[in-house]
């Protein structure tokens, strides 16, 4: 429960930092690995912004992952339209000719559900603190013809259960390559601002984290620090790393006797060491992730998941109003999750 709580807090803060990305018409490539047994995913998305309307078309390719193999999941295409004027998001399945509708009111309830994952009982039983640091390095890089500078964000959420003494920690590392040269970002920044206001998040940190001060999140400082990140991120790498203490390995009894000859014993020792090393990492990840309700399949090097997002093309172009309307002939499908 402790690690599940810390995970939820980390995701909320991560979502807060993601609100700054924006543009008019742009193509992004996102590569995600290590997430809940889904293997690697590569998604290419074309986003179009026009005033209070947004259209996102994406193609996702899956590689490996036990869950994906069991479910026989194929590559998929998605279309999403967000209308601020109607306060609604449509997710469209062109192959099945259906769509689902998510209202802003339902989205507000979803955010409340995420925050309420930490019940009053859990709050009383744990002590947690979140710290974060933003560091502008001197590193420079050219991405898509734009001069970018590196900004590193580190967020650490730590907690301890007073009754059991159980300790847990989540580290979120965010690497951003930011440019000041993208002039087209104003329209989408305005879109994000309007959407936040529609969702009752005019002050992002205050609205999202005001109820989490008991977990050591300084919302005022968080808002100030995030405001220091000026510019447009062309490349963002996010890693979430859980950490937990391992019990020391039991030492072999000195008087333990083996019947194997010396050569066989040496070979077996090497095999056992390799197996124990692999098994130790697997056990660590499995124990931690099962407590959070997350499958350890796909985790690499202690990383819960890693996402790399790169903006490959960015431009201004005229977009027809009809692209933000529901295509004709679609049937409305009921959402799987009710609110």
Short mmCIF file of C-alpha atoms in Angstrom, two decimals:
data_model
loop_
_atom_site.label_atom_id
_atom_site.label_comp_id
_atom_site.label_asym_id
_atom_site.label_seq_id
_atom_site.Cartn_x
_atom_site.Cartn_y
_atom_site.Cartn_z
CA UNK A 1 0.00 0.00 0.00
CA UNK A 2 2.88 2.36 0.83
CA UNK A 3 4.51 2.03 -2.56
CA UNK A 4 1.17 2.29 -4.34
CA UNK A 5 0.58 5.57 -2.52
CA UNK A 6 4.02 6.92 -3.40
CA UNK A 7 3.49 5.88 -7.01
CA UNK A 8 0.20 7.82 -7.17
CA UNK A 9 1.84 10.97 -5.80
CA UNK A 10 4.67 10.67 -8.34
CA UNK A 11 2.25 10.30 -11.24
CA UNK A 12 0.31 13.41 -10.20
CA UNK A 13 3.44 15.56 -10.05
CA UNK A 14 4.63 14.11 -13.35
CA UNK A 15 1.29 15.05 -14.95
CA UNK A 16 1.72 18.58 -13.64
CA UNK A 17 5.08 18.99 -15.38
CA UNK A 18 3.67 17.59 -18.65
CA UNK A 19 1.19 20.47 -18.97
CA UNK A 20 3.87 22.76 -20.41
CA UNK A 21 4.32 20.96 -23.77
CA UNK A 22 2.51 22.67 -26.65
CA UNK A 23 2.26 23.66 -30.37
CA UNK A 24 -0.02 24.30 -33.43
CA UNK A 25 0.61 21.35 -35.76
CA UNK A 26 3.33 18.93 -34.78
CA UNK A 27 4.42 15.31 -35.09
CA UNK A 28 5.79 13.48 -32.07
CA UNK A 29 7.35 10.07 -31.63
CA UNK A 30 7.01 8.45 -28.21
CA UNK A 31 8.84 5.28 -27.18
CA UNK A 32 7.73 3.62 -23.93
CA UNK A 33 9.30 0.57 -22.30
CA UNK A 34 8.86 -1.44 -19.12
CA UNK A 35 5.22 -0.55 -18.50
CA UNK A 36 3.01 -3.24 -16.95
CA UNK A 37 4.07 -6.15 -19.12
CA UNK A 38 3.26 -4.34 -22.34
CA UNK A 39 6.76 -4.52 -23.75
CA UNK A 40 8.04 -1.66 -25.86
CA UNK A 41 5.59 0.68 -27.56
CA UNK A 42 6.33 3.20 -30.29
CA UNK A 43 3.68 5.82 -31.00
CA UNK A 44 3.68 8.47 -33.70
CA UNK A 45 1.15 11.25 -33.13
CA UNK A 46 0.07 14.18 -35.30
CA UNK A 47 -1.53 16.91 -33.19
CA UNK A 48 -3.46 19.84 -34.62
CA UNK A 49 -4.55 22.83 -32.56
CA UNK A 50 -6.99 25.48 -33.71
CA UNK A 51 -8.31 27.90 -31.11
CA UNK A 52 -10.31 25.85 -28.62
CA UNK A 53 -10.13 22.62 -30.63
CA UNK A 54 -7.54 19.84 -30.75
CA UNK A 55 -7.22 16.75 -32.95
CA UNK A 56 -4.75 13.92 -32.28
CA UNK A 57 -4.14 11.02 -34.67
CA UNK A 58 -1.73 8.34 -33.50
CA UNK A 59 -0.34 5.00 -34.64
CA UNK A 60 1.07 2.64 -32.01
CA UNK A 61 3.32 -0.35 -32.68
CA UNK A 62 3.93 -2.98 -30.00
CA UNK A 63 7.10 -5.04 -29.58
CA UNK A 64 7.24 -7.93 -27.12
CA UNK A 65 5.60 -7.96 -23.72
CA UNK A 66 3.93 -11.01 -22.17
CA UNK A 67 0.62 -9.22 -21.72
CA UNK A 68 0.54 -8.07 -25.33
CA UNK A 69 1.32 -11.58 -26.58
CA UNK A 70 -1.36 -13.17 -24.42
CA UNK A 71 -3.95 -10.65 -25.56
CA UNK A 72 -2.75 -10.91 -29.18
CA UNK A 73 -2.74 -7.15 -29.44
CA UNK A 74 -2.08 -5.75 -32.90
CA UNK A 75 -0.74 -2.38 -33.91
CA UNK A 76 -3.45 0.21 -33.47
CA UNK A 77 -4.57 3.59 -34.75
CA UNK A 78 -6.33 6.12 -32.55
CA UNK A 79 -8.14 9.39 -33.18
CA UNK A 80 -9.06 11.81 -30.41
CA UNK A 81 -10.81 15.18 -30.67
CA UNK A 82 -10.97 17.65 -27.79
CA UNK A 83 -13.53 20.45 -27.89
CA UNK A 84 -13.23 23.10 -25.20
CA UNK A 85 -16.37 24.82 -26.47
CA UNK A 86 -18.37 21.63 -25.84
CA UNK A 87 -16.27 20.52 -22.83
CA UNK A 88 -15.89 17.04 -24.27
CA UNK A 89 -13.29 14.58 -25.60
CA UNK A 90 -14.22 12.09 -28.31
CA UNK A 91 -12.17 8.91 -28.79
CA UNK A 92 -12.92 7.51 -32.23
CA UNK A 93 -12.45 3.98 -33.59
CA UNK A 94 -12.57 4.41 -37.36
CA UNK A 95 -12.23 0.66 -37.98
CA UNK A 96 -15.29 -0.22 -35.89
CA UNK A 97 -17.01 3.08 -36.77
CA UNK A 98 -17.70 3.85 -33.10
CA UNK A 99 -16.78 6.55 -30.61
CA UNK A 100 -16.84 7.20 -26.88
CA UNK A 101 -17.50 10.52 -25.20
CA UNK A 102 -15.75 11.80 -22.08
CA UNK A 103 -17.04 15.03 -20.61
CA UNK A 104 -14.91 17.45 -18.63
CA UNK A 105 -17.12 16.77 -15.64
CA UNK A 106 -16.18 13.09 -15.87
CA UNK A 107 -12.51 14.03 -16.21
CA UNK A 108 -12.76 16.03 -12.98
CA UNK A 109 -14.15 12.96 -11.25
CA UNK A 110 -11.29 10.86 -12.65
CA UNK A 111 -8.72 13.26 -11.17
CA UNK A 112 -10.51 13.16 -7.85
CA UNK A 113 -10.40 9.35 -7.97
CA UNK A 114 -6.61 9.44 -8.49
CA UNK A 115 -6.15 11.78 -5.55
CA UNK A 116 -8.49 9.73 -3.37
CA UNK A 117 -6.42 6.56 -3.91
CA UNK A 118 -4.67 7.66 -0.75
CA UNK A 119 -7.47 7.05 1.75
CA UNK A 120 -7.75 8.84 5.08
CA UNK A 121 -6.62 5.63 6.77
CA UNK A 122 -3.50 5.44 4.62
CA UNK A 123 -2.67 9.08 5.38
CA UNK A 124 -2.73 8.32 9.09
CA UNK A 125 -0.60 5.21 8.72
CA UNK A 126 2.23 6.67 6.65
CA UNK A 127 4.60 9.57 6.56
CA UNK A 128 5.80 10.73 3.16
CA UNK A 129 7.80 13.60 1.76
CA UNK A 130 8.36 14.73 -1.80
CA UNK A 131 11.39 16.75 -2.85
CA UNK A 132 12.31 17.96 -6.30
CA UNK A 133 15.16 19.77 -7.97
CA UNK A 134 15.52 21.54 -11.32
CA UNK A 135 18.98 21.87 -12.81
CA UNK A 136 19.95 23.69 -15.98
CA UNK A 137 23.12 22.08 -17.26
CA UNK A 138 25.56 23.66 -19.68
CA UNK A 139 24.85 21.01 -22.30
CA UNK A 140 23.61 22.15 -25.71
CA UNK A 141 22.15 20.15 -28.57
CA UNK A 142 20.52 20.86 -31.92
CA UNK A 143 17.18 19.09 -32.44
CA UNK A 144 15.16 19.55 -35.62
CA UNK A 145 17.25 22.57 -36.52
CA UNK A 146 16.59 24.31 -33.19
CA UNK A 147 19.22 25.13 -30.57
CA UNK A 148 18.27 23.39 -27.31
CA UNK A 149 19.58 23.42 -23.76
CA UNK A 150 19.32 20.56 -21.26
CA UNK A 151 17.15 20.84 -18.16
CA UNK A 152 17.09 18.03 -15.59
CA UNK A 153 14.24 17.54 -13.14
CA UNK A 154 14.54 15.06 -10.26
CA UNK A 155 11.64 14.26 -7.97
CA UNK A 156 11.99 11.90 -5.01
CA UNK A 157 9.01 10.69 -2.98
CA UNK A 158 9.89 8.84 0.23
CA UNK A 159 7.63 7.35 2.86
CA UNK A 160 7.66 5.21 5.99
CA UNK A 161 4.92 3.22 7.68
CA UNK A 162 5.10 4.10 11.42
CA UNK A 163 3.68 0.71 12.43
CA UNK A 164 5.81 -1.64 10.32
CA UNK A 165 8.80 0.59 9.63
CA UNK A 166 8.41 -0.26 5.95
CA UNK A 167 10.22 2.26 3.77
CA UNK A 168 9.63 3.05 0.13
CA UNK A 169 10.95 5.48 -2.42
CA UNK A 170 10.13 6.56 -5.96
CA UNK A 171 12.52 8.57 -8.08
CA UNK A 172 11.30 10.33 -11.21
CA UNK A 173 14.04 11.66 -13.50
CA UNK A 174 13.02 13.99 -16.32
CA UNK A 175 15.49 15.12 -18.97
CA UNK A 176 14.25 17.92 -21.23
CA UNK A 177 15.88 19.56 -24.22
CA UNK A 178 14.29 23.00 -24.38
CA UNK A 179 14.42 25.63 -27.10
CA UNK A 180 13.48 29.30 -27.11
CA UNK A 181 13.20 29.37 -30.90
CA UNK A 182 9.76 27.84 -31.48
CA UNK A 183 7.53 30.83 -32.17
CA UNK A 184 4.42 28.80 -32.99
CA UNK A 185 3.85 27.55 -29.46
CA UNK A 186 1.62 30.40 -28.32
CA UNK A 187 -1.63 28.96 -29.67
CA UNK A 188 -1.31 25.62 -27.99
CA UNK A 189 -0.10 27.14 -24.74
CA UNK A 190 -3.29 29.16 -24.76
CA UNK A 191 -5.26 25.95 -25.45
CA UNK A 192 -3.65 24.20 -22.46
CA UNK A 193 -4.36 27.18 -20.24
CA UNK A 194 -8.03 27.26 -21.24
CA UNK A 195 -8.39 23.51 -20.75
CA UNK A 196 -6.85 23.71 -17.28
CA UNK A 197 -9.31 26.44 -16.36
CA UNK A 198 -12.22 24.38 -17.71
CA UNK A 199 -11.13 21.49 -15.51
CA UNK A 200 -10.95 23.73 -12.46
CA UNK A 201 -7.15 23.82 -12.52
CA UNK A 202 -6.54 27.52 -13.07
CA UNK A 203 -3.70 27.27 -10.58
CA UNK A 204 -2.27 23.85 -11.51
CA UNK A 205 -0.32 23.15 -8.35
CA UNK A 206 -2.90 24.60 -5.97
CA UNK A 207 -5.78 22.63 -7.49
CA UNK A 208 -3.98 19.34 -8.06
CA UNK A 209 -1.83 19.18 -4.95
CA UNK A 210 -3.53 21.41 -2.40
CA UNK A 211 -4.85 18.31 -0.64
CA UNK A 212 -1.44 16.65 -0.60
CA UNK A 213 0.47 19.05 1.62
CA UNK A 214 0.46 16.33 4.28
CA UNK A 215 2.75 14.30 2.04
CA UNK A 216 5.46 16.94 2.10
CA UNK A 217 4.70 18.49 -1.31
CA UNK A 218 5.35 22.23 -1.18
CA UNK A 219 2.79 23.25 -3.81
CA UNK A 220 3.88 26.88 -3.85
CA UNK A 221 7.50 25.89 -4.45
CA UNK A 222 6.42 23.30 -7.04
CA UNK A 223 4.54 25.95 -9.01
CA UNK A 224 7.48 28.34 -8.77
CA UNK A 225 10.03 25.73 -9.87
CA UNK A 226 7.92 24.58 -12.82
CA UNK A 227 7.50 28.22 -13.85
CA UNK A 228 11.27 28.47 -14.12
CA UNK A 229 11.26 26.06 -17.05
CA UNK A 230 10.88 28.57 -19.86
CA UNK A 231 10.82 27.42 -23.46
CA UNK A 232 9.49 24.59 -25.59
CA UNK A 233 10.62 20.97 -24.94
CA UNK A 234 11.56 19.24 -28.19
CA UNK A 235 12.74 16.07 -26.48
CA UNK A 236 11.73 14.68 -23.09
CA UNK A 237 12.95 11.51 -21.39
CA UNK A 238 11.10 10.34 -18.27
CA UNK A 239 12.24 7.50 -16.01
CA UNK A 240 10.42 6.27 -12.91
CA UNK A 241 12.52 4.16 -10.56
CA UNK A 242 11.23 2.36 -7.47
CA UNK A 243 13.72 1.55 -4.73
CA UNK A 244 13.46 -0.88 -1.84
CA UNK A 245 15.84 -2.40 0.67
CA UNK A 246 16.90 -6.00 0.10
CA UNK A 247 17.34 -8.48 2.91
CA UNK A 248 20.97 -9.64 3.19
CA UNK A 249 21.57 -13.05 1.68
CA UNK A 250 21.83 -15.93 4.08
CA UNK A 251 25.43 -17.06 4.39
CA UNK A 252 26.26 -20.67 3.68
CA UNK A 253 27.06 -22.77 6.72
CA UNK A 254 30.81 -23.29 6.94
CA UNK A 255 30.42 -26.96 7.82
CA UNK A 256 28.15 -27.65 4.82
CA UNK A 257 29.56 -30.56 2.82
CA UNK A 258 29.25 -31.26 -0.90
CA UNK A 259 29.73 -34.56 -2.69
CA UNK A 260 30.43 -33.01 -6.09
CA UNK A 261 33.98 -33.11 -7.37
CA UNK A 262 35.92 -29.84 -7.59
CA UNK A 263 35.36 -29.25 -11.32
CA UNK A 264 31.59 -29.82 -11.20
CA UNK A 265 31.35 -27.71 -8.06
CA UNK A 266 33.09 -24.75 -9.73
CA UNK A 267 30.81 -24.91 -12.78
CA UNK A 268 27.71 -25.19 -10.61
CA UNK A 269 28.85 -22.26 -8.44
CA UNK A 270 29.11 -19.99 -11.48
CA UNK A 271 25.67 -21.05 -12.68
CA UNK A 272 24.19 -20.52 -9.22
CA UNK A 273 25.75 -17.05 -8.91
CA UNK A 274 24.31 -16.03 -12.27
CA UNK A 275 20.90 -17.45 -11.36
CA UNK A 276 20.87 -15.80 -7.93
CA UNK A 277 21.82 -12.43 -9.42
CA UNK A 278 19.02 -12.60 -11.97
CA UNK A 279 16.56 -13.99 -9.43
CA UNK A 280 17.40 -11.28 -6.89
CA UNK A 281 16.56 -8.48 -9.33
CA UNK A 282 13.42 -10.28 -10.44
CA UNK A 283 12.29 -10.84 -6.86
CA UNK A 284 12.95 -7.22 -5.94
CA UNK A 285 10.94 -5.89 -8.85
CA UNK A 286 8.17 -8.44 -8.39
CA UNK A 287 7.76 -7.77 -4.68
CA UNK A 288 7.66 -4.00 -5.15
CA UNK A 289 5.40 -3.95 -8.20
CA UNK A 290 2.93 -6.49 -6.86
CA UNK A 291 2.39 -4.23 -3.85
CA UNK A 292 1.44 -1.49 -6.30
CA UNK A 293 -0.73 -3.78 -8.39
CA UNK A 294 1.66 -3.50 -11.34
CA UNK A 295 3.18 -6.36 -13.31
CA UNK A 296 7.00 -6.49 -13.21
CA UNK A 297 7.14 -7.84 -16.79
CA UNK A 298 9.14 -5.56 -19.01
CA UNK A 299 11.05 -3.76 -16.25
CA UNK A 300 14.65 -3.06 -17.15
CA UNK A 301 17.48 -2.23 -14.80
CA UNK A 302 15.19 -1.34 -11.92
CA UNK A 303 13.24 1.16 -14.04
CA UNK A 304 9.48 0.91 -13.64
CA UNK A 305 9.00 2.58 -17.00
CA UNK A 306 10.82 4.90 -19.38
CA UNK A 307 9.28 7.21 -21.96
CA UNK A 308 11.10 9.22 -24.62
CA UNK A 309 9.10 11.81 -26.55
CA UNK A 310 10.60 13.70 -29.48
CA UNK A 311 8.94 16.37 -31.59
CA UNK A 312 10.04 15.52 -35.11
CA UNK A 313 8.18 18.22 -37.03
CA UNK A 314 6.54 21.46 -36.01
CA UNK A 315 4.80 23.97 -38.24
CA UNK A 316 1.93 26.38 -38.73
CA UNK A 317 -0.67 25.48 -41.28
CA UNK A 318 -4.34 26.12 -41.89
CA UNK A 319 -6.60 23.36 -40.54
CA UNK A 320 -10.22 22.97 -41.67
CA UNK A 321 -12.92 23.25 -39.00
CA UNK A 322 -14.40 19.95 -40.22
CA UNK A 323 -11.36 18.07 -38.89
CA UNK A 324 -12.59 18.78 -35.37
CA UNK A 325 -16.10 17.41 -35.93
CA UNK A 326 -17.27 13.83 -35.40
CA UNK A 327 -17.17 11.90 -38.70
CA UNK A 328 -20.60 10.95 -39.99
CA UNK A 329 -22.01 7.45 -39.56
CA UNK A 330 -20.40 6.63 -36.20
CA UNK A 331 -22.22 4.81 -33.41
CA UNK A 332 -21.79 6.02 -29.85
CA UNK A 333 -20.27 3.40 -27.59
CA UNK A 334 -20.73 3.29 -23.83
CA UNK A 335 -17.57 3.85 -21.81
CA UNK A 336 -16.27 0.85 -19.90
CA UNK A 337 -15.76 2.96 -16.78
CA UNK A 338 -18.84 4.65 -15.37
CA UNK A 339 -18.78 7.90 -13.38
#
